[in-house]
PDB file of C-alpha atoms in Angstrom:
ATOM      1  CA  UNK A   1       0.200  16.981   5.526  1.00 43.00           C
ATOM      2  CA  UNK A   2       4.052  16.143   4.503  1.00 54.00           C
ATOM      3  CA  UNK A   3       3.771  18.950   2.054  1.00 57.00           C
ATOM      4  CA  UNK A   4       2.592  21.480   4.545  1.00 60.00           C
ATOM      5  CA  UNK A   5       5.356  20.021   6.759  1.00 53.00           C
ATOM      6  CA  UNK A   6       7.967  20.758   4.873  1.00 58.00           C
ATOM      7  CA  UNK A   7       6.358  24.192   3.463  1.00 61.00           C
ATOM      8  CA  UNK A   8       6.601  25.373   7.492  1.00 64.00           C
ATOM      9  CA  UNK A   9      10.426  23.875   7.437  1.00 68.00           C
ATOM     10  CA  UNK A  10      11.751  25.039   4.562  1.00 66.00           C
ATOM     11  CA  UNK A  11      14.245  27.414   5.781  1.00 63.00           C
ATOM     12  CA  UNK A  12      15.248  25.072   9.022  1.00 65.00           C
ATOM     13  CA  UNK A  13      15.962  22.653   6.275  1.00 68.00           C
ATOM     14  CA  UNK A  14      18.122  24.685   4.180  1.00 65.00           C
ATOM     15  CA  UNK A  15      20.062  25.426   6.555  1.00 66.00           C
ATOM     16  CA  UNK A  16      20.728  22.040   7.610  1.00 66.00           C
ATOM     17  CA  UNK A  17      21.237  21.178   4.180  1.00 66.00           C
ATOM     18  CA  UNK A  18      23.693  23.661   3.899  1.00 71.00           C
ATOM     19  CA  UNK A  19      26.235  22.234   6.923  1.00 69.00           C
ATOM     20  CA  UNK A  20      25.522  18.688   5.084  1.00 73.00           C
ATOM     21  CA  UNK A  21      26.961  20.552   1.878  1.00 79.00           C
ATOM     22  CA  UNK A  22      29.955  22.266   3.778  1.00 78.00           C
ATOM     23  CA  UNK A  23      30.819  19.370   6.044  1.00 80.00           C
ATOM     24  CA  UNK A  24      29.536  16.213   4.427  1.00 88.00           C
ATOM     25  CA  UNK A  25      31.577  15.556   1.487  1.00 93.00           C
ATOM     26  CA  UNK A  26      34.504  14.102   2.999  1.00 94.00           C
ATOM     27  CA  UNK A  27      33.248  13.805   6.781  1.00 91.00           C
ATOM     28  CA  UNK A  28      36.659  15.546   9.432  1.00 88.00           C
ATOM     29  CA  UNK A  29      35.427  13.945  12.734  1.00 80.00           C
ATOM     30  CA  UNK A  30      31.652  12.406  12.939  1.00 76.00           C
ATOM     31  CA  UNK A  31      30.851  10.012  14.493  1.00 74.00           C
ATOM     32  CA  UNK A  32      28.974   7.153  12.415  1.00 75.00           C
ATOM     33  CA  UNK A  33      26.487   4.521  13.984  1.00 71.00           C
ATOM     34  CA  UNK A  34      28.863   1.865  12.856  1.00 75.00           C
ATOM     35  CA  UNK A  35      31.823   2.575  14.792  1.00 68.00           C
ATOM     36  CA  UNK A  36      31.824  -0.775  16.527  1.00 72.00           C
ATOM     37  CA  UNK A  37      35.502  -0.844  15.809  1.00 70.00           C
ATOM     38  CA  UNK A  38      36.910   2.461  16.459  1.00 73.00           C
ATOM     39  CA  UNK A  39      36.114   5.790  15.134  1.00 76.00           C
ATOM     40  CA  UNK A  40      37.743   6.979  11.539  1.00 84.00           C
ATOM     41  CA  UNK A  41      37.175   9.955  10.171  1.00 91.00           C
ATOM     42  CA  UNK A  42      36.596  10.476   6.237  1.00 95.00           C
ATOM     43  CA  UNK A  43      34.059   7.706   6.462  1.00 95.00           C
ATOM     44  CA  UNK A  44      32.908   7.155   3.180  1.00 97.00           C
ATOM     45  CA  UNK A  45      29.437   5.860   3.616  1.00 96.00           C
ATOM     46  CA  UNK A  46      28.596   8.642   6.256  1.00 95.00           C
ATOM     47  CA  UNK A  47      29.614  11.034   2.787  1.00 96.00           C
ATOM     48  CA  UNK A  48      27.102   9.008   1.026  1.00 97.00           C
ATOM     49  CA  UNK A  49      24.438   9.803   3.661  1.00 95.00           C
ATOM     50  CA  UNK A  50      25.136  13.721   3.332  1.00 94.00           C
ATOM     51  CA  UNK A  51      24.807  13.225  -0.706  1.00 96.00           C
ATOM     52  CA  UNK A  52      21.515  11.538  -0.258  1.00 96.00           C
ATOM     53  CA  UNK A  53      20.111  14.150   2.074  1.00 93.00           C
ATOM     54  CA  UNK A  54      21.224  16.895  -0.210  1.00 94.00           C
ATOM     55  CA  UNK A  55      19.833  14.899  -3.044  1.00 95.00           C
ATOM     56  CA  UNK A  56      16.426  14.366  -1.052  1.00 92.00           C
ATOM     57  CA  UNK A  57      16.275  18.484  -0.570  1.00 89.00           C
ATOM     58  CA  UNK A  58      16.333  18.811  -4.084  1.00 92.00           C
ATOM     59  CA  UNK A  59      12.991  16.560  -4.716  1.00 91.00           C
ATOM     60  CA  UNK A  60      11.379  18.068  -1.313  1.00 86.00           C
ATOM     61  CA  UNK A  61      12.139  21.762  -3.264  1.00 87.00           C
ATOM     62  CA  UNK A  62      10.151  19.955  -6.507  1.00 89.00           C
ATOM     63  CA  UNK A  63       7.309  18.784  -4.352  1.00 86.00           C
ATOM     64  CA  UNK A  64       6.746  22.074  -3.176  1.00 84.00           C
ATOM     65  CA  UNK A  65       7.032  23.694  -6.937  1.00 88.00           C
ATOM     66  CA  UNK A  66      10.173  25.666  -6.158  1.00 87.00           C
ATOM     67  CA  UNK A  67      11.991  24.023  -9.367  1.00 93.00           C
ATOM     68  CA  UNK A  68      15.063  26.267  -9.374  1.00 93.00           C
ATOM     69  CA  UNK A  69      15.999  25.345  -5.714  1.00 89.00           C
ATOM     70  CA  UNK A  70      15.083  21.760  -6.676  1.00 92.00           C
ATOM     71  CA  UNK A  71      17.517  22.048  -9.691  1.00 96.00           C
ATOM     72  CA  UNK A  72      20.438  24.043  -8.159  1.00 94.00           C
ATOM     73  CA  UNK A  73      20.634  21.475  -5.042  1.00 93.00           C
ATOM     74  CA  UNK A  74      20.191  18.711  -7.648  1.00 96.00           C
ATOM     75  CA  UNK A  75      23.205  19.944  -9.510  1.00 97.00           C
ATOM     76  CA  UNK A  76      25.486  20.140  -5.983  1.00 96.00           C
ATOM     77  CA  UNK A  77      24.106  16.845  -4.943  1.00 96.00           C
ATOM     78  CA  UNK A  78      25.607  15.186  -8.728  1.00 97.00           C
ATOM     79  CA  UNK A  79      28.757  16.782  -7.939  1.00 97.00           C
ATOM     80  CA  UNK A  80      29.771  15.746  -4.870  1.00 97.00           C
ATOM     81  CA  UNK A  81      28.449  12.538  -6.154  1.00 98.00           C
ATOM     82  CA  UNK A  82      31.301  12.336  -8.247  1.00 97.00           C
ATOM     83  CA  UNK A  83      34.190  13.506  -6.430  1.00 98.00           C
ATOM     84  CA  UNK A  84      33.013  10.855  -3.952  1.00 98.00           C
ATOM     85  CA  UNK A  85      33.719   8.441  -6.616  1.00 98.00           C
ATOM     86  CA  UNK A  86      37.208   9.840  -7.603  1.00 98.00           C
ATOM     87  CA  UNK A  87      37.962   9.806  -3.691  1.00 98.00           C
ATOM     88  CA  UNK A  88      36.766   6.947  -2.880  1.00 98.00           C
ATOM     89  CA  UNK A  89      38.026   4.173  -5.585  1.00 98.00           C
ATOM     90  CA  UNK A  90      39.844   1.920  -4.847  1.00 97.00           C
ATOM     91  CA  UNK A  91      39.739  -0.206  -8.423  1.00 96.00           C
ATOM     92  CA  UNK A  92      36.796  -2.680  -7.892  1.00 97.00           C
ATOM     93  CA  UNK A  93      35.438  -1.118  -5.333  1.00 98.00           C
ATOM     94  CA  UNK A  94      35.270   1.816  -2.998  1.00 99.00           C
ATOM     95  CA  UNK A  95      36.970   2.343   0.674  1.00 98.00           C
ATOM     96  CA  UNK A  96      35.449   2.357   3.808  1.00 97.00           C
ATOM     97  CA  UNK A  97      37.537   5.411   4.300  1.00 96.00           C
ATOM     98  CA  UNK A  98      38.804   8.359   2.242  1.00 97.00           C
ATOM     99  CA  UNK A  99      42.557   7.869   3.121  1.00 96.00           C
ATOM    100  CA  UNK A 100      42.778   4.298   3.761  1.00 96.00           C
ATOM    101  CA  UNK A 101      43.684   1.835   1.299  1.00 97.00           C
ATOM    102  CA  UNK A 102      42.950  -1.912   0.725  1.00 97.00           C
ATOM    103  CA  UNK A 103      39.564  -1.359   2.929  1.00 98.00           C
ATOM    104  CA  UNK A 104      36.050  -1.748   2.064  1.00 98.00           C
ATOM    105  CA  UNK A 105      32.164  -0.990   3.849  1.00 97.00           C
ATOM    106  CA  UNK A 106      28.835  -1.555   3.121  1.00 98.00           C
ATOM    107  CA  UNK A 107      27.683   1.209   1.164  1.00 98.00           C
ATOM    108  CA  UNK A 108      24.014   0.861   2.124  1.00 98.00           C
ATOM    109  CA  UNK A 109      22.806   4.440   2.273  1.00 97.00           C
ATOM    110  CA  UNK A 110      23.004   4.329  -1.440  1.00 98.00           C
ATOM    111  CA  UNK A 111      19.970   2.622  -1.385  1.00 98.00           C
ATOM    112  CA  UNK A 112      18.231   6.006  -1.909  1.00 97.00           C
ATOM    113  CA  UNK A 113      20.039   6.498  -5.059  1.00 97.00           C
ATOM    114  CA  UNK A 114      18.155   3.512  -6.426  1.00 96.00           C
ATOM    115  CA  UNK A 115      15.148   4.469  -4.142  1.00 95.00           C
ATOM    116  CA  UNK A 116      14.588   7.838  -6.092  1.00 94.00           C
ATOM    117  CA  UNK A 117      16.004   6.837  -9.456  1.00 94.00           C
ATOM    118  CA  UNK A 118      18.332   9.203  -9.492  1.00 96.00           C
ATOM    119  CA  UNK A 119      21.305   7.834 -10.589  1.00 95.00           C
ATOM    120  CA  UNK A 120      23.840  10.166  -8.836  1.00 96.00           C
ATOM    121  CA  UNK A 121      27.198   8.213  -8.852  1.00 95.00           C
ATOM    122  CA  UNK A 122      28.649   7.599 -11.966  1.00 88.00           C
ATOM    123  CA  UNK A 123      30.398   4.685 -13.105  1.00 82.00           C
ATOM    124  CA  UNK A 124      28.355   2.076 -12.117  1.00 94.00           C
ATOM    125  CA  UNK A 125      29.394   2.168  -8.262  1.00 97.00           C
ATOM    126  CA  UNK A 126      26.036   0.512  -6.853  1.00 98.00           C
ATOM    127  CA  UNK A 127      26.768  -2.425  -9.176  1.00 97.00           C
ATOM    128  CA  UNK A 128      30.915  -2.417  -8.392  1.00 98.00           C
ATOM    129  CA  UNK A 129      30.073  -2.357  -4.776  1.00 98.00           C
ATOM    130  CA  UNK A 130      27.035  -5.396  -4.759  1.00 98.00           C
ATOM    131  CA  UNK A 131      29.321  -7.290  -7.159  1.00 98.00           C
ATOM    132  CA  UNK A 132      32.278  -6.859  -4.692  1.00 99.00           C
ATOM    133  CA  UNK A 133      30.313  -7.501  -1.452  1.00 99.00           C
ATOM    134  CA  UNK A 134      29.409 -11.289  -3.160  1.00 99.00           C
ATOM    135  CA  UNK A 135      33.213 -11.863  -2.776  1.00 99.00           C
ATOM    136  CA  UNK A 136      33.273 -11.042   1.178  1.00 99.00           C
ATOM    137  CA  UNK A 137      30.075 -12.861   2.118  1.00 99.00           C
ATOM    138  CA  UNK A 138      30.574 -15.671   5.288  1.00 99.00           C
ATOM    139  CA  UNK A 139      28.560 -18.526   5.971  1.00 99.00           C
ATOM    140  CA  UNK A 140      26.064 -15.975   7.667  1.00 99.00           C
ATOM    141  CA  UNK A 141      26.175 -12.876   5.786  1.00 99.00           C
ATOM    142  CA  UNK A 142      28.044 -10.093   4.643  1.00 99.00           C
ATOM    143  CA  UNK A 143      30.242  -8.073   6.778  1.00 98.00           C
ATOM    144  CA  UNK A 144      29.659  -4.709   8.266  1.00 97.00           C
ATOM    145  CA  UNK A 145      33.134  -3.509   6.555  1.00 97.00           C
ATOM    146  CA  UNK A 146      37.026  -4.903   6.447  1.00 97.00           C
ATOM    147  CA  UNK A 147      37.855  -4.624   9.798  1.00 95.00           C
ATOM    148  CA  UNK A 148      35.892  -7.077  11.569  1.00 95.00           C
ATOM    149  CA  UNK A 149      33.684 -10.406  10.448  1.00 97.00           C
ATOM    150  CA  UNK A 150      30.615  -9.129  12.577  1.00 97.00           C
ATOM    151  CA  UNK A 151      27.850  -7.501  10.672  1.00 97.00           C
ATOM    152  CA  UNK A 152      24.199  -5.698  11.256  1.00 97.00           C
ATOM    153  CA  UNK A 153      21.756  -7.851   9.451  1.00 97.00           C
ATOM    154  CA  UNK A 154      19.414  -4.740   8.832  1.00 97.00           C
ATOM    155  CA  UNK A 155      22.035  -3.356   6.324  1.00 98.00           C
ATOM    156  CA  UNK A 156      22.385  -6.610   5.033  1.00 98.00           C
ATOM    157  CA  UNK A 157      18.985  -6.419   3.353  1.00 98.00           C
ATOM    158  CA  UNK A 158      19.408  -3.003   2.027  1.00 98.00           C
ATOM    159  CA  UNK A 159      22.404  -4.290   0.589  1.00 99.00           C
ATOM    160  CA  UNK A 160      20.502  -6.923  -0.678  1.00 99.00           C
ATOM    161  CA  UNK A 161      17.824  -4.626  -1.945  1.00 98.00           C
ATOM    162  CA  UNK A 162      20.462  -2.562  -4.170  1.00 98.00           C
ATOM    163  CA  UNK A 163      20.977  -5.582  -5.973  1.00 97.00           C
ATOM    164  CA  UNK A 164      19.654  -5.956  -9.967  1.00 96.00           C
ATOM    165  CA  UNK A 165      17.875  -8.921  -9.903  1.00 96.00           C
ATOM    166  CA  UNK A 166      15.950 -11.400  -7.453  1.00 97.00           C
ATOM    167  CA  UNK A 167      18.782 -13.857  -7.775  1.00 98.00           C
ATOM    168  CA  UNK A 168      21.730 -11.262  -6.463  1.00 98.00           C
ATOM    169  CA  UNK A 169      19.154 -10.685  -3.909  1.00 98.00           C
ATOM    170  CA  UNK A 170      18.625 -13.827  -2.971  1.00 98.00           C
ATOM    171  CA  UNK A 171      22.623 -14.631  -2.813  1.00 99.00           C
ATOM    172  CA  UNK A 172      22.547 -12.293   0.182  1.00 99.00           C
ATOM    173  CA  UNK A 173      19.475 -13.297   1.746  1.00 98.00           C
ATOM    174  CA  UNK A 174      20.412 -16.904   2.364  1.00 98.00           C
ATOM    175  CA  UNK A 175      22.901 -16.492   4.332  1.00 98.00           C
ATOM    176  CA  UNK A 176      20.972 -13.889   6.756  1.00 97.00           C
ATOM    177  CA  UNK A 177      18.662 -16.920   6.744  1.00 97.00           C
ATOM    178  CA  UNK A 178      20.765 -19.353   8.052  1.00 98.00           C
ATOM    179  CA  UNK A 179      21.845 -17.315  10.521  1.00 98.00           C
ATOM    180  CA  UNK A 180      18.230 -17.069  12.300  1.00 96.00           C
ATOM    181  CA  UNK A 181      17.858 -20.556  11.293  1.00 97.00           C
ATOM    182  CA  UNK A 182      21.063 -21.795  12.847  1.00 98.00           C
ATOM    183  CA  UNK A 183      22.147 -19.579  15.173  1.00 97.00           C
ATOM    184  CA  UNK A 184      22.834 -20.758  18.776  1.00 97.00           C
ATOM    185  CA  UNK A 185      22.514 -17.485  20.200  1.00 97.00           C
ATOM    186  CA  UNK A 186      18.982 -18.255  21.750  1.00 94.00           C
ATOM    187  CA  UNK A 187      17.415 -14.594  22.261  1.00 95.00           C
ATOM    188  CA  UNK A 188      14.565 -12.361  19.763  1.00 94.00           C
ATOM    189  CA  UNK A 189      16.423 -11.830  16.479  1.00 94.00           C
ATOM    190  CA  UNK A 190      19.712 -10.170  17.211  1.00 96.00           C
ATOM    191  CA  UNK A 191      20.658  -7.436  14.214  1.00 96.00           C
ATOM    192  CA  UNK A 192      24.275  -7.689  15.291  1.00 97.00           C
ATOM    193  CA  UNK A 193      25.972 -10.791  14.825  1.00 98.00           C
ATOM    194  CA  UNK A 194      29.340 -12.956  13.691  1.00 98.00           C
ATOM    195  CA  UNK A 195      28.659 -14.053  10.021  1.00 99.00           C
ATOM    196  CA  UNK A 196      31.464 -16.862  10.700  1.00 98.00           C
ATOM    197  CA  UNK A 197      29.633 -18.068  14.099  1.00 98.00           C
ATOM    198  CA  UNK A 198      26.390 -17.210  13.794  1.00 98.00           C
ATOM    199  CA  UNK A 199      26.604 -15.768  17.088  1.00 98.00           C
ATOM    200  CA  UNK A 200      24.778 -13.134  18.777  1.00 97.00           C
ATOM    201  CA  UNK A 201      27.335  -9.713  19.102  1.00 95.00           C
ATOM    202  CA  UNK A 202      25.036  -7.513  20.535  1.00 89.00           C
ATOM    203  CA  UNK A 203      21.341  -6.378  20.520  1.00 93.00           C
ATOM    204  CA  UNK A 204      17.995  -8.317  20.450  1.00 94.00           C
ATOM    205  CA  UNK A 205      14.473  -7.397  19.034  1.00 94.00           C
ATOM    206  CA  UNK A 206      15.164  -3.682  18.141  1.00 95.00           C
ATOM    207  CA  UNK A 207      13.019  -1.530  15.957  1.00 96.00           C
ATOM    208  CA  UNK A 208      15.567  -1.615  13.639  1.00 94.00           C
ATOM    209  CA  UNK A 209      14.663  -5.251  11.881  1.00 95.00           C
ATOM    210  CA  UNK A 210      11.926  -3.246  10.126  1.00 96.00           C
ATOM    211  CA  UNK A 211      15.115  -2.405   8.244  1.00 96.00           C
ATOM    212  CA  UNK A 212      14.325  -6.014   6.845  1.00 97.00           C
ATOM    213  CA  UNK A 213      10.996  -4.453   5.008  1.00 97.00           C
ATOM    214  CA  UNK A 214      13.764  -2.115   2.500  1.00 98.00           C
ATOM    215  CA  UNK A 215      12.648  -4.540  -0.820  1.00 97.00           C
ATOM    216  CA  UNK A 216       9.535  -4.793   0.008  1.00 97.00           C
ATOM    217  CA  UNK A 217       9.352  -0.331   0.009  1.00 97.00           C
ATOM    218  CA  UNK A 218      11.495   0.014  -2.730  1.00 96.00           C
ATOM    219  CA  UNK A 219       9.568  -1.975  -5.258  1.00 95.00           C
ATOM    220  CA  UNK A 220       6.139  -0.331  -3.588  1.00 94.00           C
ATOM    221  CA  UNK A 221       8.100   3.019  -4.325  1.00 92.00           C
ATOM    222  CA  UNK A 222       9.207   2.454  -7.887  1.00 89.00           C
ATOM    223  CA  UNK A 223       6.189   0.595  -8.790  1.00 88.00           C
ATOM    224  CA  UNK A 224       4.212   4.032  -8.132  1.00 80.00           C
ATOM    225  CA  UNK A 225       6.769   5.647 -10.677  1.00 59.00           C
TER     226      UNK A 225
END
């Protein structure tokens, strides 16, 4: 059924994929479902996401046997995989930003880089960026980005599930756990909290905590490989 899905889309999708291509390299004006603290354009992670869906047109294309549209899109999606990195560095480790220095972000839609083994950014960025986050980590978790010590606990574990080994996974688990162990904010778990505090921000029981379950797919993905 997904193939014949995306058999009946195929042209809808290209050209989607094709504004992701023209406009998602270095994002003018979007707006980015982490804007909690104001709106910036150039947002780096947001670029990520465009790379990835690119990336994931290319192994639709392969699914469906059309290898030369599966290679040509794989090709675009490597490249702007690397200019991301040259725009984006900021020594060890990569802006929240394109044009603003001495800031930082959870880069968790690169999850489907290590998702699909496909090893699009060069230079070891997933392991700059997880090595980088340990340094910013609170008593109860990780930070959403520079700006602000509040955090969404459901990128938290995909952050956590980019990491190389069960023990850099665990470092960023444990605090996420004390935080729904501790926490005085008495409401369902909130994905939206102060990792100083513990304290509810925002939100309670959303759909979004089954963004908790992201180990738990990726080694059920890669195990099938």
């Amino acid at each position: 059924m997904q193939k014949q899905f995306t058999t009946d889309t195929t042209r809808l999708l290209l050209n989607y994929y094709g504004l992701k291509i023209r406009f998602g390299q270095d994002p003018e004006n979007q707006l980015c479902t982490d804007d909690f603290a104001g709106h910036w354009a150039h947002n780096a992670n947001l670029s990520v996401k465009a790379i990835m869906g690119v990336a994931g047109y290319s192994e639709m294309a392969h699914m469906l046997g059309l290898d030369d549209v599966a290679e040509k899109y794989a090709g675009i999606a490597k490249k702007m995989a690397v200019k991301w990195e040259e725009m984006a560095n900021e020594g060890d480790h990569y802006r929240l930003a394109f044009d603003r220095e001495n800031t930082w972000s959870q880069k968790y839609n690169m999850i489907w880089d290590k998702m699909w083994n496909l090893n699009l950014f060069p230079n070891n960025v997933i392991s700059k960026e997880v090595n980088y986050y340990l340094t910013k980590q609170n008593r109860y978790g990780l930070p959403l980005d520079s700006r602000k010590d509040y955090t969404k606990s459901d990128w938290i574990m995909w952050i956590a599930a980019m990491s190389p080994d069960q023990n850099t996974f665990e470092k960023f688990i444990i605090p996420l756990y004390k935080y729904i162990n501790e926490t005085t904010s008495r409401v369902p778990i909130s994905d939206w909290h102060e990792t100083k505090t513990g304290k509810m921000t925002g939100f309670k029981a959303r759909s979004v905590i089954g963004g908790y379950w992201m180990k738990v797919l990726i080694d059920k993905v890669q195990n099938k490989q």
